[in-house]
Amino acid sequence: MSRDQDPAQPVLGPKEADVFARALYDCVAGPLFTFVLRLTRDHALAEDVVQEALVRAWRRADRIDLGPDNLRAWLFTVARNIVTDTWRAYATRPVLTSNDHVLQAIPADDEIEQILERWVLLDALNRLTSKHRDVLVAVYYQDSSIAETARRLGVPPGTVKSRTHHALRALRLVLQDAKAA
């Protein structure tokens, strides 16, 4: 196979290319990664740069000097050039600005849903009789006990229990009517 047919593949046979890639990785990947990590201070970017440098060496396996010192120097130069190209690419991209403080001030969908549910519930509570509304507000919203609610409303505890039961049934009917409408 000639280089003109597939420029991504080295002219070496598959076995030789595989052996070359494994040997190259075993000898150089660790020190090359350390070098690139010092340049980038970004673990993921350093891994990407090392991988790209090793792929470039694999693609040019038939054209680079296979002496260990020359190959190592060539790989470090390639890695440094990749890092430089990456920095230049980041520098030419426009800086993304964010208005996070504005976005945080806008209520999220969940908050809007909660506000709407509270509004529907408030409307439903206003449709109840004052006795039913007062007992539900005291027991569920003010978190008062049955005895505290009875004292506050001036009725026996049994009446508070009965009104709570009937008020919840009435509230359920009002909410069902609101959903149907």
mmCIF file of C-alpha atoms in Angstrom:
data_model
loop_
_atom_site.group_PDB
_atom_site.id
_atom_site.type_symbol
_atom_site.label_atom_id
_atom_site.label_comp_id
_atom_site.label_asym_id
_atom_site.label_seq_id
_atom_site.Cartn_x
_atom_site.Cartn_y
_atom_site.Cartn_z
ATOM 1 C CA MET A 1 0.000 0.000 0.000
ATOM 2 C CA SER A 2 1.387 3.417 -0.840
ATOM 3 C CA ARG A 3 1.231 6.571 1.239
ATOM 4 C CA ASP A 4 -0.952 8.218 -1.395
ATOM 5 C CA GLN A 5 -3.762 5.766 -0.790
ATOM 6 C CA ASP A 6 -4.187 6.340 2.960
ATOM 7 C CA PRO A 7 -2.135 9.119 4.543
ATOM 8 C CA ALA A 8 -3.402 8.263 8.022
ATOM 9 C CA GLN A 9 -1.765 4.833 7.974
ATOM 10 C CA PRO A 10 1.991 4.331 8.256
ATOM 11 C CA VAL A 11 3.772 2.424 5.517
ATOM 12 C CA LEU A 12 4.866 -0.120 8.119
ATOM 13 C CA GLY A 13 2.815 -3.281 8.194
ATOM 14 C CA PRO A 14 0.136 -3.679 10.855
ATOM 15 C CA LYS A 15 2.336 -5.801 13.120
ATOM 16 C CA GLU A 16 5.309 -3.458 12.888
ATOM 17 C CA ALA A 17 3.131 -0.393 13.478
ATOM 18 C CA ASP A 18 1.559 -2.042 16.515
ATOM 19 C CA VAL A 19 4.942 -3.015 17.954
ATOM 20 C CA PHE A 20 6.288 0.482 17.259
ATOM 21 C CA ALA A 21 3.281 2.144 18.957
ATOM 22 C CA ARG A 22 3.513 -0.072 22.054
ATOM 23 C CA ALA A 23 7.256 0.416 22.420
ATOM 24 C CA LEU A 24 6.913 4.153 21.917
ATOM 25 C CA TYR A 25 4.186 4.369 24.533
ATOM 26 C CA ASP A 26 6.135 2.296 27.050
ATOM 27 C CA CYS A 27 9.310 4.369 26.647
ATOM 28 C CA VAL A 28 8.049 7.911 26.319
ATOM 29 C CA ALA A 29 4.434 8.305 27.453
ATOM 30 C CA GLY A 30 5.178 8.854 31.168
ATOM 31 C CA PRO A 31 7.869 11.538 30.820
ATOM 32 C CA LEU A 32 5.972 13.153 27.941
ATOM 33 C CA PHE A 33 2.807 13.356 30.033
ATOM 34 C CA THR A 34 4.727 14.944 32.924
ATOM 35 C CA PHE A 35 6.245 17.490 30.545
ATOM 36 C CA VAL A 36 2.880 18.404 29.012
ATOM 37 C CA LEU A 37 1.146 18.508 32.396
ATOM 38 C CA ARG A 38 3.701 21.074 33.581
ATOM 39 C CA LEU A 39 2.933 23.180 30.516
ATOM 40 C CA THR A 40 -0.858 22.962 30.676
ATOM 41 C CA ARG A 41 -1.641 22.327 34.346
ATOM 42 C CA ASP A 42 -4.689 20.471 33.016
ATOM 43 C CA HIS A 43 -4.740 16.687 33.386
ATOM 44 C CA ALA A 44 -7.304 16.029 30.640
ATOM 45 C CA LEU A 45 -5.608 18.368 28.170
ATOM 46 C CA ALA A 46 -2.234 16.781 28.913
ATOM 47 C CA GLU A 47 -3.659 13.334 28.162
ATOM 48 C CA ASP A 48 -5.108 14.604 24.880
ATOM 49 C CA VAL A 49 -1.812 16.203 23.850
ATOM 50 C CA VAL A 50 0.189 13.054 24.628
ATOM 51 C CA GLN A 51 -2.277 10.954 22.678
ATOM 52 C CA GLU A 52 -2.125 13.293 19.690
ATOM 53 C CA ALA A 53 1.691 13.352 19.759
ATOM 54 C CA LEU A 54 1.849 9.546 19.857
ATOM 55 C CA VAL A 55 -0.665 9.266 17.010
ATOM 56 C CA ARG A 56 1.411 11.658 14.920
ATOM 57 C CA ALA A 57 4.504 9.546 15.614
ATOM 58 C CA TRP A 58 2.636 6.390 14.654
ATOM 59 C CA ARG A 59 1.476 7.981 11.381
ATOM 60 C CA ARG A 60 5.046 9.058 10.552
ATOM 61 C CA ALA A 61 6.763 5.900 11.806
ATOM 62 C CA ASP A 62 8.385 5.274 8.443
ATOM 63 C CA ARG A 63 9.631 8.863 8.051
ATOM 64 C CA ILE A 64 11.102 9.772 11.449
ATOM 65 C CA ASP A 65 14.572 8.898 12.683
ATOM 66 C CA LEU A 66 14.109 5.899 14.950
ATOM 67 C CA GLY A 67 17.073 6.705 17.174
ATOM 68 C CA PRO A 68 15.839 6.858 20.770
ATOM 69 C CA ASP A 69 17.195 10.331 21.527
ATOM 70 C CA ASN A 70 15.976 11.811 18.237
ATOM 71 C CA LEU A 71 12.531 10.252 18.581
ATOM 72 C CA ARG A 72 12.153 11.469 22.149
ATOM 73 C CA ALA A 73 13.228 15.012 21.218
ATOM 74 C CA TRP A 74 10.887 14.982 18.235
ATOM 75 C CA LEU A 75 7.921 13.871 20.402
ATOM 76 C CA PHE A 76 8.575 16.554 23.010
ATOM 77 C CA THR A 77 8.754 19.173 20.266
ATOM 78 C CA VAL A 78 5.518 17.918 18.723
ATOM 79 C CA ALA A 79 3.799 17.960 22.121
ATOM 80 C CA ARG A 80 5.015 21.511 22.820
ATOM 81 C CA ASN A 81 3.734 22.603 19.399
ATOM 82 C CA ILE A 82 0.345 21.003 20.047
ATOM 83 C CA VAL A 83 0.102 22.862 23.365
ATOM 84 C CA THR A 84 1.062 26.125 21.653
ATOM 85 C CA ASP A 85 -1.550 25.542 18.952
ATOM 86 C CA THR A 86 -4.160 24.826 21.635
ATOM 87 C CA TRP A 87 -3.336 28.039 23.492
ATOM 88 C CA ARG A 88 -3.553 30.016 20.263
ATOM 89 C CA ALA A 89 -6.898 28.438 19.439
ATOM 90 C CA TYR A 90 -8.259 29.396 22.867
ATOM 91 C CA ALA A 91 -6.884 32.927 22.478
ATOM 92 C CA THR A 92 -8.634 33.505 19.151
ATOM 93 C CA ARG A 93 -12.013 32.324 20.370
ATOM 94 C CA PRO A 94 -14.284 35.024 21.734
ATOM 95 C CA VAL A 95 -14.601 35.085 25.487
ATOM 96 C CA LEU A 96 -17.939 33.793 26.633
ATOM 97 C CA THR A 97 -19.570 36.105 29.089
ATOM 98 C CA SER A 98 -22.301 35.042 31.376
ATOM 99 C CA ASN A 99 -25.090 36.831 33.090
ATOM 100 C CA ASP A 100 -25.482 34.205 35.785
ATOM 101 C CA HIS A 101 -26.655 36.763 38.325
ATOM 102 C CA VAL A 102 -29.528 37.694 35.993
ATOM 103 C CA LEU A 103 -30.382 34.068 35.323
ATOM 104 C CA GLN A 104 -30.422 33.286 39.035
ATOM 105 C CA ALA A 105 -32.896 36.112 39.647
ATOM 106 C CA ILE A 106 -35.356 34.554 37.180
ATOM 107 C CA PRO A 107 -37.403 31.875 38.907
ATOM 108 C CA ALA A 108 -36.854 28.361 37.605
ATOM 109 C CA ASP A 109 -39.728 26.259 36.277
ATOM 110 C CA ASP A 110 -40.040 24.506 39.633
ATOM 111 C CA GLU A 111 -40.351 27.817 41.445
ATOM 112 C CA ILE A 112 -42.984 29.003 38.983
ATOM 113 C CA GLU A 113 -44.907 25.766 39.474
ATOM 114 C CA GLN A 114 -44.741 26.219 43.246
ATOM 115 C CA ILE A 115 -45.966 29.804 42.971
ATOM 116 C CA LEU A 116 -48.872 28.728 40.761
ATOM 117 C CA GLU A 117 -49.787 25.883 43.116
ATOM 118 C CA ARG A 118 -49.734 28.271 46.089
ATOM 119 C CA TRP A 119 -51.922 30.692 44.182
ATOM 120 C CA VAL A 120 -54.479 27.962 43.373
ATOM 121 C CA LEU A 121 -54.389 26.749 46.977
ATOM 122 C CA LEU A 122 -54.871 30.271 48.340
ATOM 123 C CA ASP A 123 -57.828 30.759 46.022
ATOM 124 C CA ALA A 124 -59.287 27.418 47.146
ATOM 125 C CA LEU A 125 -58.799 28.317 50.826
ATOM 126 C CA ASN A 126 -60.605 31.616 50.260
ATOM 127 C CA ARG A 127 -63.613 29.677 48.907
ATOM 128 C CA LEU A 128 -63.963 27.735 52.173
ATOM 129 C CA THR A 129 -65.982 28.954 55.119
ATOM 130 C CA SER A 130 -64.045 31.008 57.649
ATOM 131 C CA LYS A 131 -64.322 28.231 60.270
ATOM 132 C CA HIS A 132 -62.846 25.642 57.896
ATOM 133 C CA ARG A 133 -60.156 28.035 56.627
ATOM 134 C CA ASP A 134 -59.128 29.081 60.165
ATOM 135 C CA VAL A 135 -58.723 25.491 61.361
ATOM 136 C CA LEU A 136 -56.704 24.436 58.275
ATOM 137 C CA VAL A 137 -54.417 27.463 58.504
ATOM 138 C CA ALA A 138 -53.821 26.875 62.205
ATOM 139 C CA VAL A 139 -53.181 23.131 61.944
ATOM 140 C CA TYR A 140 -51.282 22.911 58.631
ATOM 141 C CA TYR A 141 -49.669 26.299 58.050
ATOM 142 C CA GLN A 142 -49.006 27.488 61.581
ATOM 143 C CA ASP A 143 -48.183 23.939 62.668
ATOM 144 C CA SER A 144 -50.339 24.220 65.789
ATOM 145 C CA SER A 145 -51.415 21.153 67.697
ATOM 146 C CA ILE A 146 -55.055 20.231 68.089
ATOM 147 C CA ALA A 147 -55.009 21.514 71.697
ATOM 148 C CA GLU A 148 -53.353 24.823 70.728
ATOM 149 C CA THR A 149 -55.831 25.340 67.879
ATOM 150 C CA ALA A 150 -58.763 24.542 70.191
ATOM 151 C CA ARG A 151 -57.521 27.103 72.737
ATOM 152 C CA ARG A 152 -56.917 29.745 70.061
ATOM 153 C CA LEU A 153 -60.315 29.244 68.384
ATOM 154 C CA GLY A 154 -62.188 28.770 71.671
ATOM 155 C CA VAL A 155 -63.674 25.396 70.740
ATOM 156 C CA PRO A 156 -63.223 21.879 72.130
ATOM 157 C CA PRO A 157 -60.442 19.674 70.630
ATOM 158 C CA GLY A 158 -63.049 17.291 69.173
ATOM 159 C CA THR A 159 -64.551 20.188 67.224
ATOM 160 C CA VAL A 160 -61.096 21.062 65.824
ATOM 161 C CA LYS A 161 -60.672 17.462 64.652
ATOM 162 C CA SER A 162 -64.124 17.400 63.091
ATOM 163 C CA ARG A 163 -63.673 20.781 61.377
ATOM 164 C CA THR A 164 -60.255 19.698 60.083
ATOM 165 C CA HIS A 165 -61.749 16.557 58.558
ATOM 166 C CA HIS A 166 -64.654 18.411 56.936
ATOM 167 C CA ALA A 167 -62.412 21.299 55.827
ATOM 168 C CA LEU A 168 -60.017 18.915 54.050
ATOM 169 C CA ARG A 169 -62.930 17.258 52.240
ATOM 170 C CA ALA A 170 -64.286 20.657 51.192
ATOM 171 C CA LEU A 171 -60.830 21.807 50.089
ATOM 172 C CA ARG A 172 -60.371 18.642 48.019
ATOM 173 C CA LEU A 173 -63.685 19.314 46.234
ATOM 174 C CA VAL A 174 -62.760 22.946 45.535
ATOM 175 C CA LEU A 175 -59.364 21.891 44.131
ATOM 176 C CA GLN A 176 -60.972 19.226 41.936
ATOM 177 C CA ASP A 177 -63.365 21.852 40.586
ATOM 178 C CA ALA A 178 -60.422 24.159 39.904
ATOM 179 C CA LYS A 179 -58.588 21.432 37.955
ATOM 180 C CA ALA A 180 -61.711 20.620 35.941
ATOM 181 C CA ALA A 181 -62.191 24.253 34.971
#
